[in-house]
């Protein structure tokens, strides 16, 4: 699959719509992890060098087609501006101003885009404030396309979605892949095609739907799959083991059973945690203890993998030659429940010399940063669901639209 880069295209004076992935974690209205913003800088810098006029767009969270004040992209602008200008200064390029607009389509937006100064970079408002974005509405795609002469997709994290800004618009303008997208595809390809074995996948997190079915594509490829997070709760319950008040996706119990059967069929080891850290409350824990998987009480909330499980998972990672990790194995945002996730991060870092290690996913990357091991992971992907689907061998619509 050949992705077209914009590198050799004449872009001077052209307006370029860049679909970036600024879907970053926010805390109290501030950017809590800027990895995805940093990841967009290479493409932006290259476009600046080409004298292109840049219009950035992204989604943030899941506003479901309506304006949600706390999901505006405004908090991204100062962080992007600061990171970008530091990056530009190193290359002796004049500083830019990032101008955040309050909408992403329409006449006012078009005028603001046209009026933007030479040193301005326009940041459109959250695309998902319009229902047409996720619906891949042709009219909405047309309105986005009307803002630019050229389209560059750099949003690997959303490439598994056929949305207006990732798929629709690619058919309406000359379309290219950004540097990040190309780097993602090249780095993940090493995991997809003939990974060095044993190939170990760690799958956790809270987004069960949309991730668990991807296991169907992963199980035939992996030698061992280590399950954690709320994903583990769903698997336990599917086996008839009580998980008390833990987070479970009940509609996915049947799928979980199918995956267990599939693992047996492919001879892939699918490991579930055998002990858990449980609590009575995530926000205000008064009691925290570690219990065996079969002893989770009716009021218990499983929030992390236990110490015995950590040890076993570490062993598997130590033996691996390829490791792919998506989804924290616990509620790592809370210090007390972060130890399992941090131990996985350290295990990957320690495997630096023996395995090709890849981590993907918004929160998973935040966990790698929290553990302080970012530099000891071979490739940190900006995509969670997207990297999972890519590794499972699925064709991502956002990428396909650039090759067709
Ligand atoms: P990623 O962003 O890396 O793709 P997800 O979005 O699927 O991962 O899930 C990340 C979230 O999963 C984290 O915010 C974490 O708190 C949550 N999580 C992990 N384990 C549990 C659990 N046992 N119960 C509830 N939430 C969990
Ligand atoms: Mg996430």
Coordinates of C-alpha atoms and ligand atoms in Angstrom, one line a residue:
X1 CA 0.0 0.0 0.0
X2 CA 1.6 3.2 -1.2
X3 CA 0.6 6.4 0.6
X4 CA 1.1 9.6 -1.3
X5 CA 3.1 12.2 0.6
X6 CA 2.7 15.9 -0.1
X7 CA 6.4 16.4 0.1
X8 CA 7.0 16.9 -3.7
X9 CA 3.9 18.8 -4.4
X10 CA 4.0 22.5 -5.1
X11 CA 1.9 24.1 -2.3
X12 CA 3.1 27.8 -2.3
X13 CA 0.1 30.0 -1.6
X14 CA -2.3 27.0 -1.6
X15 CA -4.7 26.5 1.2
X16 CA -4.2 23.1 2.8
X17 CA -6.9 21.5 5.0
X18 CA -5.0 19.3 7.5
X19 CA -7.1 16.7 9.4
X20 CA -5.1 16.4 12.6
X21 CA -5.8 14.3 15.7
X22 CA -6.1 16.7 18.6
X23 CA -8.4 14.4 20.5
X24 CA -6.3 14.8 23.7
X25 CA -7.2 14.1 27.3
X26 CA -8.4 17.3 29.0
X27 CA -8.5 17.9 32.8
X28 CA -10.2 21.0 34.1
X29 CA -10.3 22.5 30.7
X30 CA -6.5 22.1 30.2
X31 CA -4.6 19.7 27.9
X32 CA -3.5 16.8 30.2
X33 CA -1.3 15.0 27.6
X34 CA 0.1 16.8 24.6
X35 CA 1.6 13.7 22.8
X36 CA -0.9 14.0 19.9
X37 CA -0.3 17.7 19.5
X38 CA 3.5 17.1 19.3
X39 CA 2.9 14.4 16.8
X40 CA 1.3 16.9 14.4
X41 CA 4.2 19.3 14.3
X42 CA 6.3 17.6 11.6
X43 CA 3.6 18.0 9.0
X44 CA 2.7 21.5 10.0
X45 CA 6.4 22.6 9.9
X46 CA 6.8 21.1 6.4
X47 CA 3.7 22.9 5.2
X48 CA 5.0 26.2 6.6
X49 CA 8.3 25.6 4.7
X50 CA 6.3 25.0 1.5
X51 CA 4.6 28.4 2.0
X52 CA 1.2 26.8 2.3
X53 CA -1.7 28.4 4.1
X54 CA -2.7 26.0 6.9
X55 CA -6.2 25.2 8.1
X56 CA -6.3 22.6 10.8
X57 CA -9.3 20.5 11.8
X58 CA -9.9 17.8 14.4
X59 CA -12.6 16.3 16.6
X60 CA -12.4 16.2 20.4
X61 CA -14.4 13.7 22.5
X62 CA -17.9 12.7 21.6
X63 CA -20.2 15.7 21.4
X64 CA -22.7 13.8 19.2
X65 CA -23.5 16.5 16.7
X66 CA -24.1 19.4 19.1
X67 CA -22.0 22.2 20.6
X68 CA -20.6 21.2 24.0
X69 CA -18.7 24.0 25.6
X70 CA -16.2 21.8 27.4
X71 CA -15.3 20.1 24.1
X72 CA -14.3 23.3 22.2
X73 CA -10.8 23.1 20.6
X74 CA -9.9 26.6 22.1
X75 CA -7.7 25.0 24.8
X76 CA -5.6 23.3 22.1
X77 CA -4.6 26.5 20.4
X78 CA -2.2 28.0 23.0
X79 CA -0.6 24.6 23.6
X80 CA -0.1 24.0 19.9
X81 CA 1.1 27.5 19.3
X82 CA 3.8 27.2 22.1
X83 CA 5.0 23.7 20.9
X84 CA 5.0 24.7 17.3
X85 CA 6.9 28.0 17.9
X86 CA 9.5 26.2 19.9
X87 CA 9.9 23.7 17.1
X88 CA 10.0 26.4 14.5
X89 CA 12.6 28.5 16.4
X90 CA 14.9 25.5 16.4
X91 CA 14.8 25.6 12.6
X92 CA 15.0 29.4 12.4
X93 CA 11.4 29.8 11.1
X94 CA 9.3 32.8 12.1
X95 CA 6.7 32.2 14.8
X96 CA 3.1 31.6 13.9
X97 CA -0.1 32.5 15.6
X98 CA -2.8 29.8 16.0
X99 CA -6.3 31.2 15.6
X100 CA -9.1 29.1 16.9
X101 CA -12.5 29.7 15.2
X102 CA -15.8 29.0 16.9
X103 CA -17.2 26.8 14.1
X104 CA -15.8 24.6 11.3
X105 CA -18.0 25.3 8.3
X106 CA -20.2 28.0 7.0
X107 CA -19.8 31.5 5.5
X108 CA -18.2 33.1 8.5
X109 CA -15.7 30.4 8.8
X110 CA -14.9 30.7 5.1
X111 CA -14.4 34.5 5.5
X112 CA -12.1 34.0 8.5
X113 CA -10.0 31.4 6.6
X114 CA -9.6 33.8 3.7
X115 CA -8.8 36.8 5.9
X116 CA -6.2 34.9 7.9
X117 CA -2.8 36.5 7.8
X118 CA 0.4 35.0 6.4
X119 CA 1.6 34.1 9.9
X120 CA -1.7 32.7 11.0
X121 CA -2.7 29.1 11.3
X122 CA -6.4 28.6 11.4
X123 CA -7.8 25.9 13.8
X124 CA -11.4 25.0 13.0
X125 CA -13.8 24.2 15.8
X126 CA -14.6 20.6 16.9
X127 CA -15.8 18.8 13.8
X128 CA -18.2 16.6 15.8
X129 CA -20.3 19.6 16.8
X130 CA -21.9 18.8 13.4
X131 CA -23.7 15.5 13.0
X132 CA -22.5 15.5 9.4
X133 CA -19.0 14.6 10.5
X134 CA -19.5 11.1 11.8
X135 CA -22.4 10.5 9.4
X136 CA -19.9 11.2 6.5
X137 CA -22.5 13.5 5.1
X138 CA -21.5 14.5 1.5
X139 CA -22.8 18.1 2.0
X140 CA -20.7 18.5 5.2
X141 CA -17.6 17.1 3.4
X142 CA -18.3 19.6 0.6
X143 CA -18.4 22.5 3.0
X144 CA -15.1 21.4 4.5
X145 CA -13.5 21.0 1.1
X146 CA -14.7 24.5 0.1
X147 CA -12.2 25.9 2.7
X148 CA -9.1 24.6 0.9
X149 CA -7.3 23.6 -2.3
X150 CA -5.6 20.5 -1.0
X151 CA -6.3 18.0 1.8
X152 CA -3.7 16.3 4.0
X153 CA -4.8 13.6 6.4
X154 CA -2.5 13.2 9.5
X155 CA -5.1 11.9 11.9
X156 CA -4.1 8.3 12.2
X157 CA -6.1 8.0 15.5
X158 CA -9.3 8.5 13.5
X159 CA -8.3 6.7 10.3
X160 CA -10.5 3.7 11.3
X161 CA -13.6 5.8 11.0
X162 CA -15.2 6.8 7.6
X163 CA -16.1 10.3 8.6
X164 CA -16.5 13.4 6.5
X165 CA -13.1 14.8 7.5
X166 CA -11.2 11.5 7.2
X167 CA -12.9 9.9 4.2
X168 CA -15.5 12.1 2.4
X169 CA -13.3 15.1 1.9
X170 CA -10.5 13.0 0.5
X171 CA -12.5 12.4 -2.6
X172 CA -13.2 16.1 -3.2
X173 CA -9.7 17.6 -3.1
X174 CA -6.2 16.4 -4.1
X175 CA -5.5 14.2 -1.1
X176 CA -2.2 13.3 0.6
X177 CA -1.0 11.6 3.7
X178 CA 0.7 13.6 6.4
X179 CA 4.1 12.7 7.9
X180 CA 2.6 11.2 11.0
X181 CA 0.2 9.0 9.1
X182 CA 3.0 7.7 7.0
X183 CA 5.2 7.0 10.0
X184 CA 2.4 5.2 11.8
X185 CA 1.7 2.9 8.9
X186 CA 5.4 2.1 8.4
X187 CA 6.1 1.5 12.1
X188 CA 3.0 -0.6 12.6
X189 CA 3.7 -2.6 9.4
X190 CA 6.5 -4.3 11.3
X191 CA 3.9 -5.7 13.7
X192 CA 1.5 -6.7 11.0
X193 CA 3.8 -8.5 8.6
X194 CA 5.7 -11.4 10.1
X195 CA 6.3 -10.2 13.6
X196 CA 9.2 -11.7 15.5
X197 CA 7.8 -14.4 17.8
X198 CA 6.6 -14.8 20.5
X199 CA 4.2 -12.0 19.6
X200 CA 2.4 -10.8 22.8
X201 CA -0.6 -8.4 22.7
X202 CA -1.8 -6.7 25.9
X203 CA -5.4 -5.5 25.6
X204 CA -7.1 -3.4 28.3
X205 CA -9.0 -0.2 28.6
X206 CA -12.6 0.8 28.9
X207 CA -13.8 0.9 25.3
X208 CA -14.9 -2.7 25.1
X209 CA -17.3 -2.3 22.2
X210 CA -15.3 -1.7 19.0
X211 CA -12.2 -3.3 20.5
X212 CA -13.3 -6.7 21.5
X213 CA -14.4 -7.8 18.0
X214 CA -11.0 -6.7 16.7
X215 CA -9.6 -9.7 18.7
X216 CA -11.0 -11.9 16.0
X217 CA -8.3 -10.5 13.7
X218 CA -5.6 -10.4 16.4
X219 CA -5.9 -13.9 17.8
X220 CA -4.7 -15.7 14.7
X221 CA -1.6 -13.4 14.6
X222 CA -0.6 -13.4 18.3
X223 CA 1.0 -16.1 20.3
X224 CA -0.3 -14.7 23.6
X225 CA -3.0 -12.1 24.5
X226 CA -2.9 -10.6 28.0
X227 CA -6.3 -9.1 29.0
X228 CA -6.7 -6.4 31.6
X229 CA -8.8 -3.3 32.4
X230 CA -12.6 -3.4 32.1
X231 CA -12.0 -5.7 29.1
X232 CA -11.0 -8.4 31.6
X233 CA -14.2 -7.9 33.7
X234 CA -16.3 -8.6 30.6
X235 CA -14.3 -11.8 29.9
X236 CA -14.7 -13.0 33.4
X237 CA -18.4 -12.4 33.5
X238 CA -18.7 -14.2 30.1
X239 CA -17.2 -17.2 31.9
X240 CA -19.8 -17.0 34.6
X241 CA -17.5 -15.4 37.2
X242 CA -19.1 -12.7 39.3
X243 CA -17.4 -9.2 38.9
X244 CA -19.6 -7.3 41.4
X245 CA -20.0 -3.6 40.6
X246 CA -17.1 -3.6 38.1
X247 CA -17.4 -1.9 34.7
X248 CA -18.7 -4.5 32.2
X249 CA -20.1 -4.3 28.7
X250 CA -23.0 -6.7 29.0
X251 CA -23.9 -6.6 25.4
X252 CA -20.5 -7.9 24.5
X253 CA -20.6 -11.1 26.7
X254 CA -21.5 -13.2 23.7
X255 CA -18.6 -11.8 21.7
X256 CA -16.3 -12.4 24.6
X257 CA -17.3 -16.1 24.6
X258 CA -16.7 -16.3 20.9
X259 CA -13.2 -14.9 21.4
X260 CA -12.4 -17.5 24.0
X261 CA -13.4 -20.2 21.6
X262 CA -11.5 -18.6 18.7
X263 CA -8.4 -18.4 20.9
X264 CA -8.6 -22.2 21.5
X265 CA -9.1 -22.8 17.8
X266 CA -6.0 -20.9 16.9
X267 CA -3.9 -22.2 19.7
X268 CA -3.4 -18.7 21.0
X269 CA -3.0 -18.3 24.7
X270 CA -5.6 -15.8 26.0
X271 CA -4.8 -15.0 29.6
X272 CA -7.2 -13.3 32.0
X273 CA -6.1 -11.8 35.3
X274 CA -6.3 -14.2 38.2
X275 CA -6.2 -11.5 40.9
X276 CA -7.6 -8.0 41.1
X277 CA -7.3 -4.8 43.1
X278 CA -10.8 -4.0 44.2
X279 CA -12.4 -1.0 45.9
X280 CA -15.8 0.3 47.0
X281 CA -15.5 3.5 45.1
X282 CA -13.3 4.9 42.4
X283 CA -13.7 8.5 43.4
X284 CA -13.7 8.1 47.2
X285 CA -12.1 4.7 48.0
X286 CA -12.4 3.8 51.7
X287 CA -11.3 0.2 51.3
X288 CA -8.8 -1.2 48.8
X289 CA -7.7 -4.8 48.7
X290 CA -6.4 -7.5 46.4
X291 CA -8.6 -10.6 45.8
X292 CA -8.5 -13.7 43.7
X293 CA -10.6 -13.5 40.5
X294 CA -13.2 -15.9 41.9
X295 CA -13.6 -13.9 45.1
X296 CA -14.7 -10.5 43.8
X297 CA -17.5 -9.5 46.1
X298 CA -21.0 -8.2 45.0
X299 CA -20.1 -4.6 45.9
X300 CA -16.5 -4.7 44.7
X301 CA -15.2 -2.7 41.8
X302 CA -12.2 -4.3 40.0
X303 CA -9.9 -1.4 39.2
X304 CA -6.5 -2.9 38.5
X305 CA -4.8 -6.3 38.0
X306 CA -3.3 -7.8 41.1
X307 CA 0.3 -8.4 41.9
X308 CA 0.4 -12.2 40.9
X309 CA -1.2 -11.3 37.5
X310 CA 1.4 -8.5 37.1
X311 CA 4.2 -10.9 37.7
X312 CA 2.8 -13.4 35.1
X313 CA 2.2 -10.7 32.5
X314 CA 5.7 -9.3 33.1
X315 CA 7.1 -12.9 32.4
X316 CA 5.2 -13.1 29.1
X317 CA 6.5 -9.7 28.1
X318 CA 10.1 -10.6 29.0
X319 CA 9.9 -13.7 26.7
X320 CA 8.3 -11.8 23.8
X321 CA 10.1 -10.6 20.6
X322 CA 7.2 -8.4 19.6
X323 CA 4.8 -6.6 22.0
X324 CA 1.8 -4.5 21.1
X325 CA -0.1 -2.8 24.0
X326 CA -3.5 -1.0 23.8
X327 CA -5.6 0.0 26.8
X328 CA -4.5 0.5 30.5
X329 CA -5.0 -2.5 32.7
X330 CA -6.5 -0.4 35.5
X331 CA -7.9 3.0 36.4
X332 CA -4.4 4.4 36.2
X333 CA -5.5 8.0 36.5
X334 CA -6.0 7.2 40.3
X335 CA -2.5 6.7 41.9
X336 CA -3.6 3.7 44.0
X337 CA -5.0 1.9 41.0
X338 CA -2.1 2.7 38.6
X339 CA 0.4 0.1 39.7
X340 CA -0.6 -2.6 37.3
X341 CA -0.5 -0.3 34.3
X342 CA 2.8 1.2 35.4
X343 CA 4.3 -2.3 35.8
X344 CA 3.2 -3.2 32.3
X345 CA 4.8 0.1 31.0
X346 CA 8.1 -0.8 32.8
X347 CA 8.0 -4.4 31.5
X348 CA 7.8 -3.0 27.9
X349 CA 10.6 -0.6 28.7
X350 CA 12.8 -3.4 30.1
X351 CA 12.1 -5.5 27.0
X352 CA 13.6 -2.7 24.8
X353 CA 16.6 -4.8 23.8
X354 CA 14.8 -8.1 23.3
X355 CA 11.5 -7.1 21.6
X356 CA 10.0 -4.6 19.2
X357 CA 7.6 -2.7 21.4
X358 CA 4.6 -0.7 20.3
X359 CA 2.0 1.1 22.4
X360 CA -1.2 2.7 21.0
X361 CA -4.1 4.6 22.4
X362 CA -4.8 8.0 24.0
X363 CA -4.9 6.8 27.6
X364 CA -2.2 4.1 27.0
X365 CA 0.2 6.7 25.8
X366 CA -0.6 8.9 28.8
X367 CA 0.2 5.9 31.0
X368 CA 3.5 5.4 29.3
X369 CA 4.3 9.1 29.9
X370 CA 3.2 8.8 33.5
X371 CA 5.5 5.8 34.0
X372 CA 8.3 7.9 32.4
X373 CA 9.3 5.3 29.8
X374 CA 8.2 7.0 26.6
X375 CA 11.8 7.0 25.2
X376 CA 12.2 3.3 25.9
X377 CA 9.3 2.2 23.7
X378 CA 10.2 1.6 20.1
X379 CA 7.0 3.1 18.6
X380 CA 4.3 5.0 20.4
X381 CA 1.2 5.2 18.1
X382 CA -1.3 8.0 18.4
X383 CA -4.1 5.6 17.6
X384 CA -5.9 3.3 20.0
X385 CA -8.7 1.7 18.1
X386 CA -7.0 2.6 14.8
X387 CA -3.7 0.9 15.7
X388 CA -5.6 -2.1 17.0
X389 CA -7.6 -2.5 13.7
X390 CA -4.5 -1.9 11.6
X391 CA -2.5 -4.6 13.5
X392 CA -5.5 -6.9 13.1
X393 CA -5.1 -6.5 9.4
X394 CA -8.2 -4.4 8.7
X395 CA -8.2 -1.8 5.9
X396 CA -8.7 1.6 7.5
X397 CA -11.1 3.9 5.5
X398 CA -9.1 7.0 6.2
X399 CA -6.1 5.4 4.6
X400 CA -7.9 3.7 1.8
X401 CA -9.4 7.0 0.7
X402 CA -5.8 8.3 0.2
X403 CA -4.7 5.4 -1.9
X404 CA -7.8 5.2 -4.2
Ligands
LIG1 P1 -6.9 3.9 25.0 O1 -7.3 5.4 25.1 O2 -5.5 3.6 25.4 O3 -7.3 3.3 23.7 P2 -9.4 3.2 26.3 O4 -10.0 4.5 25.9 O5 -10.1 1.9 25.8 O6 -7.8 3.1 26.1 O7 -9.5 3.1 27.9 C1 -8.8 3.9 28.8 C2 -9.5 4.0 30.1 O8 -9.8 2.7 30.7 C3 -8.7 4.7 31.2 O9 -9.2 6.0 31.4 C4 -8.9 3.8 32.4 O10 -9.3 4.5 33.6 C5 -10.0 2.9 32.0 N1 -10.0 1.6 32.8 C6 -9.0 0.7 32.8 N2 -9.3 -0.3 33.6 C7 -10.5 -0.1 34.1 C8 -11.4 -0.8 35.0 N3 -11.0 -1.9 35.5 N4 -12.6 -0.2 35.3 C9 -12.9 1.0 34.7 N5 -12.1 1.7 33.9 C10 -11.0 1.1 33.5
LIG2 MG1 -9.2 6.3 25.2

